[in-house]
Amino acid sequence: MQEELDLREVLRLLWKNRFLIASVVVVSVVTVVAANFLTPPIYQVSGIVFLGNFNDTVYSNINSVKVLMTSDGFLSEVIEELSFEVAPNTYNSFKSGIEVDAAKDTRNLLVITCRSPNSSEGREIVQTMIRIFAGRSNISYNAERQIALSQMSRIKTDLIDAENDINQTRKVLKELQDSQGSLQVEAELRISRTLEYLQGEEAWYSGLMDRYTSQEIKLDQLEPMRVVQEPRPPAAPMQAKTALNVMMAAMFGLIIGIFAAFLREGLRELVL
C-alpha cells in the first residue's frame, strides 16, 4: 500500500511539472536539430592501396603502416607538402578526420580515409599520404629486389665456374679412359678419383641450380606497393545521423527534466 502511495506521489509530481519536463526535452531536441543544420557538411574521401609482397617489418605490415601513417611526423610531412596552414589548436581536429585501417577480410589491403568539410581538400590529403608512403615503400621494395638480383648474379657466376670445372673434369676423365696402357691399375685408380671429383662437382652444381631456382621464385613473388582505388571526390556529403541524435537528445532532455522536477519540488519544500 505504501509503495502504491509513493508511486502515486511520484506520478503526481511529474504531472505537476510536466511543462518543465516538456520544455527541457524541447530545448534539447531543438538544440540538436539546430546544431545539425549549422554544422558544415562533411565529405569522406577514401583510397585503397595494396601494401605489396616483400619482406619489410614496416612497409608491408598493416599494423606498422597504420601507426606510421597516423603518426605526427608523417602527417606533418603531408601538411608541409600540401602547404596547408594548420594551427596548433586545430591539428587534433585535422588528425581525427584521418583513418587508416585494413580492408575487411583482406591481408594486404589498406583503406586510407579522410573526412573534411572540403571534398577536394580531402582528396588531396589522401593522394599525398599515398604518394609519400609509396615513395618510402618503393625504396624498401627496390632494396630487397636488388638483394635478390645480387644473390642470383653471384650464384650464376658460381654456376658458370662449376660448369667449366665439370667440362674440364669430363675432358680429363675421357683422356684417362682413352690412354689406359700397361699401368692399368694406376690408371683405374686415377679414373676412380676423377669420377669421385666429378660427382662432387655435379652435386655442387645441382645445389647451385636449386638455390638459383629458389631465388627466381622469390623474385617473381616480390610485389611492390600499388594503388588499388584512387581517391575520388564524393558526390554528396556524409549523411548526418539526425534521427539518432534527436532520439538521444530527447532521452537526455527527459532525464534532465525529471531531475529538474524533483529538484524543484525539493527546493520548494525547503522554502516552505
CSV table of C-alpha atoms in Angstrom, one decimal:
chain,number,residue,atom,x,y,z
A,1,MET,CA,0.0,0.0,0.0
A,2,GLN,CA,2.9,2.3,0.9
A,3,GLU,CA,4.6,1.6,-2.4
A,4,GLU,CA,1.3,2.4,-4.3
A,5,LEU,CA,1.1,5.7,-2.5
A,6,ASP,CA,4.8,6.5,-3.3
A,7,LEU,CA,4.2,5.7,-6.9
A,8,ARG,CA,1.2,8.0,-7.0
A,9,GLU,CA,3.2,10.7,-5.4
A,10,VAL,CA,5.9,10.4,-8.0
A,11,LEU,CA,3.4,10.5,-10.8
A,12,ARG,CA,1.6,13.4,-9.3
A,13,LEU,CA,5.0,15.3,-9.0
A,14,LEU,CA,5.8,14.5,-12.7
A,15,TRP,CA,2.4,15.6,-13.9
A,16,LYS,CA,2.6,18.8,-11.9
A,17,ASN,CA,5.9,19.6,-13.5
A,18,ARG,CA,5.0,18.3,-17.0
A,19,PHE,CA,5.5,21.7,-18.6
A,20,LEU,CA,9.0,22.0,-17.1
A,21,ILE,CA,10.0,18.5,-18.3
A,22,ALA,CA,8.5,19.0,-21.8
A,23,SER,CA,10.3,22.4,-22.0
A,24,VAL,CA,13.7,20.7,-21.3
A,25,VAL,CA,13.0,18.0,-23.8
A,26,VAL,CA,12.0,20.5,-26.5
A,27,VAL,CA,15.1,22.7,-25.8
A,28,SER,CA,17.4,19.7,-26.1
A,29,VAL,CA,15.8,18.5,-29.4
A,30,VAL,CA,15.8,22.0,-30.9
A,31,THR,CA,19.4,22.5,-29.9
A,32,VAL,CA,20.5,19.3,-31.6
A,33,VAL,CA,18.5,20.0,-34.8
A,34,ALA,CA,19.9,23.5,-35.0
A,35,ALA,CA,23.4,22.1,-34.5
A,36,ASN,CA,22.9,19.6,-37.3
A,37,PHE,CA,21.8,22.4,-39.7
A,38,LEU,CA,24.5,24.8,-38.6
A,39,THR,CA,27.3,22.2,-38.8
A,40,PRO,CA,29.1,22.4,-42.2
A,41,PRO,CA,28.7,19.2,-44.3
A,42,ILE,CA,31.5,16.6,-44.0
A,43,TYR,CA,32.8,14.8,-47.1
A,44,GLN,CA,34.5,11.4,-46.9
A,45,VAL,CA,37.2,10.5,-49.3
A,46,SER,CA,38.9,7.1,-49.4
A,47,GLY,CA,41.7,5.4,-51.3
A,48,ILE,CA,42.8,1.7,-51.2
A,49,VAL,CA,46.3,0.5,-51.6
A,50,PHE,CA,48.0,-2.9,-51.8
A,51,LEU,CA,51.0,-2.9,-49.4
A,52,GLY,CA,52.9,-5.3,-51.7
A,53,ASN,CA,54.6,-8.6,-51.0
A,54,PHE,CA,58.1,-8.2,-49.8
A,55,ASN,CA,59.9,-8.7,-46.5
A,56,ASP,CA,59.7,-5.5,-44.6
A,57,THR,CA,58.6,-5.2,-41.0
A,58,VAL,CA,57.2,-1.7,-41.6
A,59,TYR,CA,56.1,-1.0,-45.1
A,60,SER,CA,54.4,-4.4,-45.8
A,61,ASN,CA,52.9,-4.9,-42.3
A,62,ILE,CA,49.4,-3.5,-41.9
A,63,ASN,CA,49.7,-2.7,-38.2
A,64,SER,CA,53.0,-0.9,-38.6
A,65,VAL,CA,51.7,1.1,-41.6
A,66,LYS,CA,48.6,2.2,-39.6
A,67,VAL,CA,50.9,3.5,-36.9
A,68,LEU,CA,53.2,5.2,-39.4
A,69,MET,CA,50.6,6.9,-41.5
A,70,THR,CA,48.7,8.4,-38.5
A,71,SER,CA,51.9,9.5,-36.7
A,72,ASP,CA,52.5,13.2,-36.1
A,73,GLY,CA,55.7,13.1,-38.2
A,74,PHE,CA,54.1,11.6,-41.2
A,75,LEU,CA,51.1,13.9,-41.1
A,76,SER,CA,53.4,16.9,-40.6
A,77,GLU,CA,55.1,15.9,-43.8
A,78,VAL,CA,51.7,15.7,-45.6
A,79,ILE,CA,50.8,19.2,-44.3
A,80,GLU,CA,54.1,20.6,-45.4
A,81,GLU,CA,53.9,19.1,-48.9
A,82,LEU,CA,50.4,20.5,-49.4
A,83,SER,CA,51.4,23.9,-47.9
A,84,PHE,CA,48.4,23.7,-45.6
A,85,GLU,CA,48.1,26.1,-42.7
A,86,VAL,CA,47.1,24.0,-39.7
A,87,ALA,CA,47.1,25.9,-36.4
A,88,PRO,CA,48.2,24.0,-33.3
A,89,ASN,CA,44.7,24.3,-31.8
A,90,THR,CA,43.1,22.7,-34.9
A,91,TYR,CA,45.7,20.0,-35.5
A,92,ASN,CA,43.9,17.4,-33.4
A,93,SER,CA,40.7,18.0,-35.4
A,94,PHE,CA,42.7,17.5,-38.6
A,95,LYS,CA,44.2,14.3,-37.3
A,96,SER,CA,40.9,12.9,-36.0
A,97,GLY,CA,39.5,13.2,-39.5
A,98,ILE,CA,42.0,10.7,-40.9
A,99,GLU,CA,41.6,7.0,-40.6
A,100,VAL,CA,43.9,4.2,-41.8
A,101,ASP,CA,42.7,0.7,-41.4
A,102,ALA,CA,42.8,-2.7,-43.0
A,103,ALA,CA,40.1,-3.6,-45.6
A,104,LYS,CA,37.6,-6.1,-44.3
A,105,ASP,CA,38.6,-9.7,-44.9
A,106,THR,CA,41.9,-8.9,-46.6
A,107,ARG,CA,45.5,-9.4,-45.7
A,108,ASN,CA,47.4,-6.7,-47.5
A,109,LEU,CA,44.8,-4.1,-48.5
A,110,LEU,CA,44.8,-0.8,-46.6
A,111,VAL,CA,41.9,1.8,-46.7
A,112,ILE,CA,43.0,5.5,-46.2
A,113,THR,CA,40.1,7.8,-45.3
A,114,CYS,CA,39.9,11.5,-44.8
A,115,ARG,CA,36.8,13.4,-43.5
A,116,SER,CA,36.9,17.1,-44.3
A,117,PRO,CA,34.4,20.0,-44.9
A,118,ASN,CA,36.1,20.4,-48.3
A,119,SER,CA,35.9,17.4,-50.7
A,120,SER,CA,38.8,18.4,-52.9
A,121,GLU,CA,41.0,19.1,-49.9
A,122,GLY,CA,40.2,15.6,-48.5
A,123,ARG,CA,41.2,14.1,-51.9
A,124,GLU,CA,44.5,16.0,-51.9
A,125,ILE,CA,45.2,14.8,-48.4
A,126,VAL,CA,44.6,11.1,-49.2
A,127,GLN,CA,46.6,11.4,-52.5
A,128,THR,CA,49.5,13.0,-50.7
A,129,MET,CA,49.5,10.4,-48.0
A,130,ILE,CA,49.6,7.6,-50.6
A,131,ARG,CA,52.3,9.4,-52.6
A,132,ILE,CA,54.6,9.9,-49.6
A,133,PHE,CA,54.1,6.3,-48.4
A,134,ALA,CA,54.6,4.9,-51.9
A,135,GLY,CA,58.0,6.7,-52.2
A,136,ARG,CA,59.2,5.2,-48.9
A,137,SER,CA,57.7,1.7,-49.6
A,138,ASN,CA,59.3,1.5,-53.1
A,139,ILE,CA,62.8,2.3,-51.6
A,140,SER,CA,62.4,-0.7,-49.4
A,141,TYR,CA,61.0,-2.9,-52.2
A,142,ASN,CA,63.8,-2.0,-54.6
A,143,ALA,CA,66.4,-2.7,-51.9
A,144,GLU,CA,65.0,-6.2,-51.4
A,145,ARG,CA,64.7,-6.8,-55.1
A,146,GLN,CA,68.3,-5.7,-55.6
A,147,ILE,CA,69.5,-8.1,-52.9
A,148,ALA,CA,67.7,-10.9,-54.6
A,149,LEU,CA,69.2,-9.9,-58.0
A,150,SER,CA,72.7,-9.7,-56.5
A,151,GLN,CA,72.4,-13.1,-55.0
A,152,MET,CA,71.2,-14.5,-58.3
A,153,SER,CA,74.2,-12.9,-60.0
A,154,ARG,CA,76.7,-14.5,-57.6
A,155,ILE,CA,75.0,-17.9,-57.9
A,156,LYS,CA,75.1,-17.6,-61.7
A,157,THR,CA,78.8,-16.8,-61.6
A,158,ASP,CA,79.3,-19.9,-59.4
A,159,LEU,CA,77.2,-21.9,-61.9
A,160,ILE,CA,79.4,-20.9,-64.8
A,161,ASP,CA,82.6,-21.8,-62.8
A,162,ALA,CA,81.1,-25.1,-61.7
A,163,GLU,CA,80.0,-25.9,-65.3
A,164,ASN,CA,83.5,-25.1,-66.6
A,165,ASP,CA,85.1,-27.3,-63.9
A,166,ILE,CA,82.7,-30.2,-64.8
A,167,ASN,CA,83.5,-29.9,-68.5
A,168,GLN,CA,87.2,-29.8,-67.8
A,169,THR,CA,86.9,-32.8,-65.4
A,170,ARG,CA,85.0,-34.8,-68.0
A,171,LYS,CA,87.7,-34.0,-70.6
A,172,VAL,CA,90.4,-35.2,-68.2
A,173,LEU,CA,88.3,-38.3,-67.5
A,174,LYS,CA,88.0,-39.1,-71.2
A,175,GLU,CA,91.7,-38.7,-71.8
A,176,LEU,CA,92.4,-41.1,-68.9
A,177,GLN,CA,90.0,-43.6,-70.2
A,178,ASP,CA,91.5,-43.4,-73.7
A,179,SER,CA,95.1,-43.6,-72.5
A,180,GLN,CA,94.9,-46.8,-70.4
A,181,GLY,CA,98.0,-48.8,-71.1
A,182,SER,CA,100.3,-51.2,-69.2
A,183,LEU,CA,99.8,-49.3,-65.9
A,184,GLN,CA,96.2,-50.3,-65.8
A,185,VAL,CA,95.9,-50.4,-62.0
A,186,GLU,CA,97.3,-46.9,-61.7
A,187,ALA,CA,95.1,-45.7,-64.5
A,188,GLU,CA,91.9,-47.2,-62.9
A,189,LEU,CA,92.8,-45.5,-59.6
A,190,ARG,CA,93.2,-42.1,-61.3
A,191,ILE,CA,89.9,-42.7,-63.2
A,192,SER,CA,88.2,-43.6,-59.9
A,193,ARG,CA,89.4,-40.4,-58.2
A,194,THR,CA,88.4,-38.3,-61.1
A,195,LEU,CA,84.9,-39.8,-61.1
A,196,GLU,CA,84.6,-39.0,-57.4
A,197,TYR,CA,85.7,-35.4,-58.0
A,198,LEU,CA,83.3,-35.2,-60.9
A,199,GLN,CA,80.4,-36.4,-58.8
A,200,GLY,CA,81.2,-33.8,-56.1
A,201,GLU,CA,81.2,-31.0,-58.7
A,202,GLU,CA,77.9,-32.2,-60.2
A,203,ALA,CA,76.4,-32.3,-56.7
A,204,TRP,CA,77.7,-28.7,-56.1
A,205,TYR,CA,76.2,-27.7,-59.5
A,206,SER,CA,72.9,-29.2,-58.6
A,207,GLY,CA,72.8,-27.4,-55.3
A,208,LEU,CA,73.6,-24.1,-57.0
A,209,MET,CA,70.8,-24.7,-59.5
A,210,ASP,CA,68.3,-25.3,-56.6
A,211,ARG,CA,69.5,-22.0,-55.0
A,212,TYR,CA,69.2,-20.1,-58.2
A,213,THR,CA,65.7,-21.5,-58.9
A,214,SER,CA,64.6,-20.6,-55.3
A,215,GLN,CA,65.8,-17.0,-55.8
A,216,GLU,CA,64.0,-16.8,-59.2
A,217,ILE,CA,60.7,-17.9,-57.4
A,218,LYS,CA,61.3,-15.4,-54.6
A,219,LEU,CA,62.0,-12.6,-57.2
A,220,ASP,CA,58.8,-13.5,-59.1
A,221,GLN,CA,56.8,-13.4,-55.9
A,222,LEU,CA,58.0,-9.9,-54.9
A,223,GLU,CA,55.3,-7.3,-55.5
A,224,PRO,CA,55.6,-3.5,-54.9
A,225,MET,CA,53.0,-1.3,-53.3
A,226,ARG,CA,50.3,-0.2,-55.7
A,227,VAL,CA,47.1,1.8,-55.6
A,228,VAL,CA,44.0,-0.3,-56.0
A,229,GLN,CA,41.5,2.5,-55.8
A,230,GLU,CA,42.4,6.2,-56.4
A,231,PRO,CA,40.7,8.7,-54.0
A,232,ARG,CA,37.8,10.4,-55.8
A,233,PRO,CA,35.7,13.4,-54.6
A,234,PRO,CA,32.4,12.1,-53.2
A,235,ALA,CA,29.2,13.2,-55.0
A,236,ALA,CA,27.5,14.2,-51.7
A,237,PRO,CA,28.4,14.8,-48.1
A,238,MET,CA,28.1,12.2,-45.4
A,239,GLN,CA,24.6,11.7,-44.1
A,240,ALA,CA,24.2,13.2,-40.6
A,241,LYS,CA,22.6,10.8,-38.1
A,242,THR,CA,19.8,13.3,-37.4
A,243,ALA,CA,17.1,10.8,-36.3
A,244,LEU,CA,19.5,9.1,-33.9
A,245,ASN,CA,20.8,12.4,-32.5
A,246,VAL,CA,17.2,13.7,-32.0
A,247,MET,CA,16.3,10.5,-30.1
A,248,MET,CA,19.3,10.7,-27.9
A,249,ALA,CA,18.6,14.4,-27.2
A,250,ALA,CA,15.0,13.7,-26.3
A,251,MET,CA,16.1,11.0,-23.9
A,252,PHE,CA,18.8,13.2,-22.4
A,253,GLY,CA,16.3,16.1,-22.1
A,254,LEU,CA,13.7,13.8,-20.4
A,255,ILE,CA,16.2,12.7,-17.8
A,256,ILE,CA,17.4,16.2,-17.1
A,257,GLY,CA,13.7,17.4,-17.0
A,258,ILE,CA,12.7,14.7,-14.4
A,259,PHE,CA,15.8,15.6,-12.3
A,260,ALA,CA,14.9,19.3,-12.5
A,261,ALA,CA,11.3,18.5,-11.5
A,262,PHE,CA,12.4,16.6,-8.3
A,263,LEU,CA,15.0,19.3,-7.6
A,264,ARG,CA,12.3,22.0,-7.9
A,265,GLU,CA,10.0,20.2,-5.6
A,266,GLY,CA,12.8,19.6,-3.1
A,267,LEU,CA,13.7,23.3,-3.0
A,268,ARG,CA,10.1,24.3,-2.7
A,269,GLU,CA,9.7,22.1,0.4
A,270,LEU,CA,12.8,23.5,1.9
A,271,VAL,CA,11.5,27.1,1.4
A,272,LEU,CA,8.1,26.2,2.9
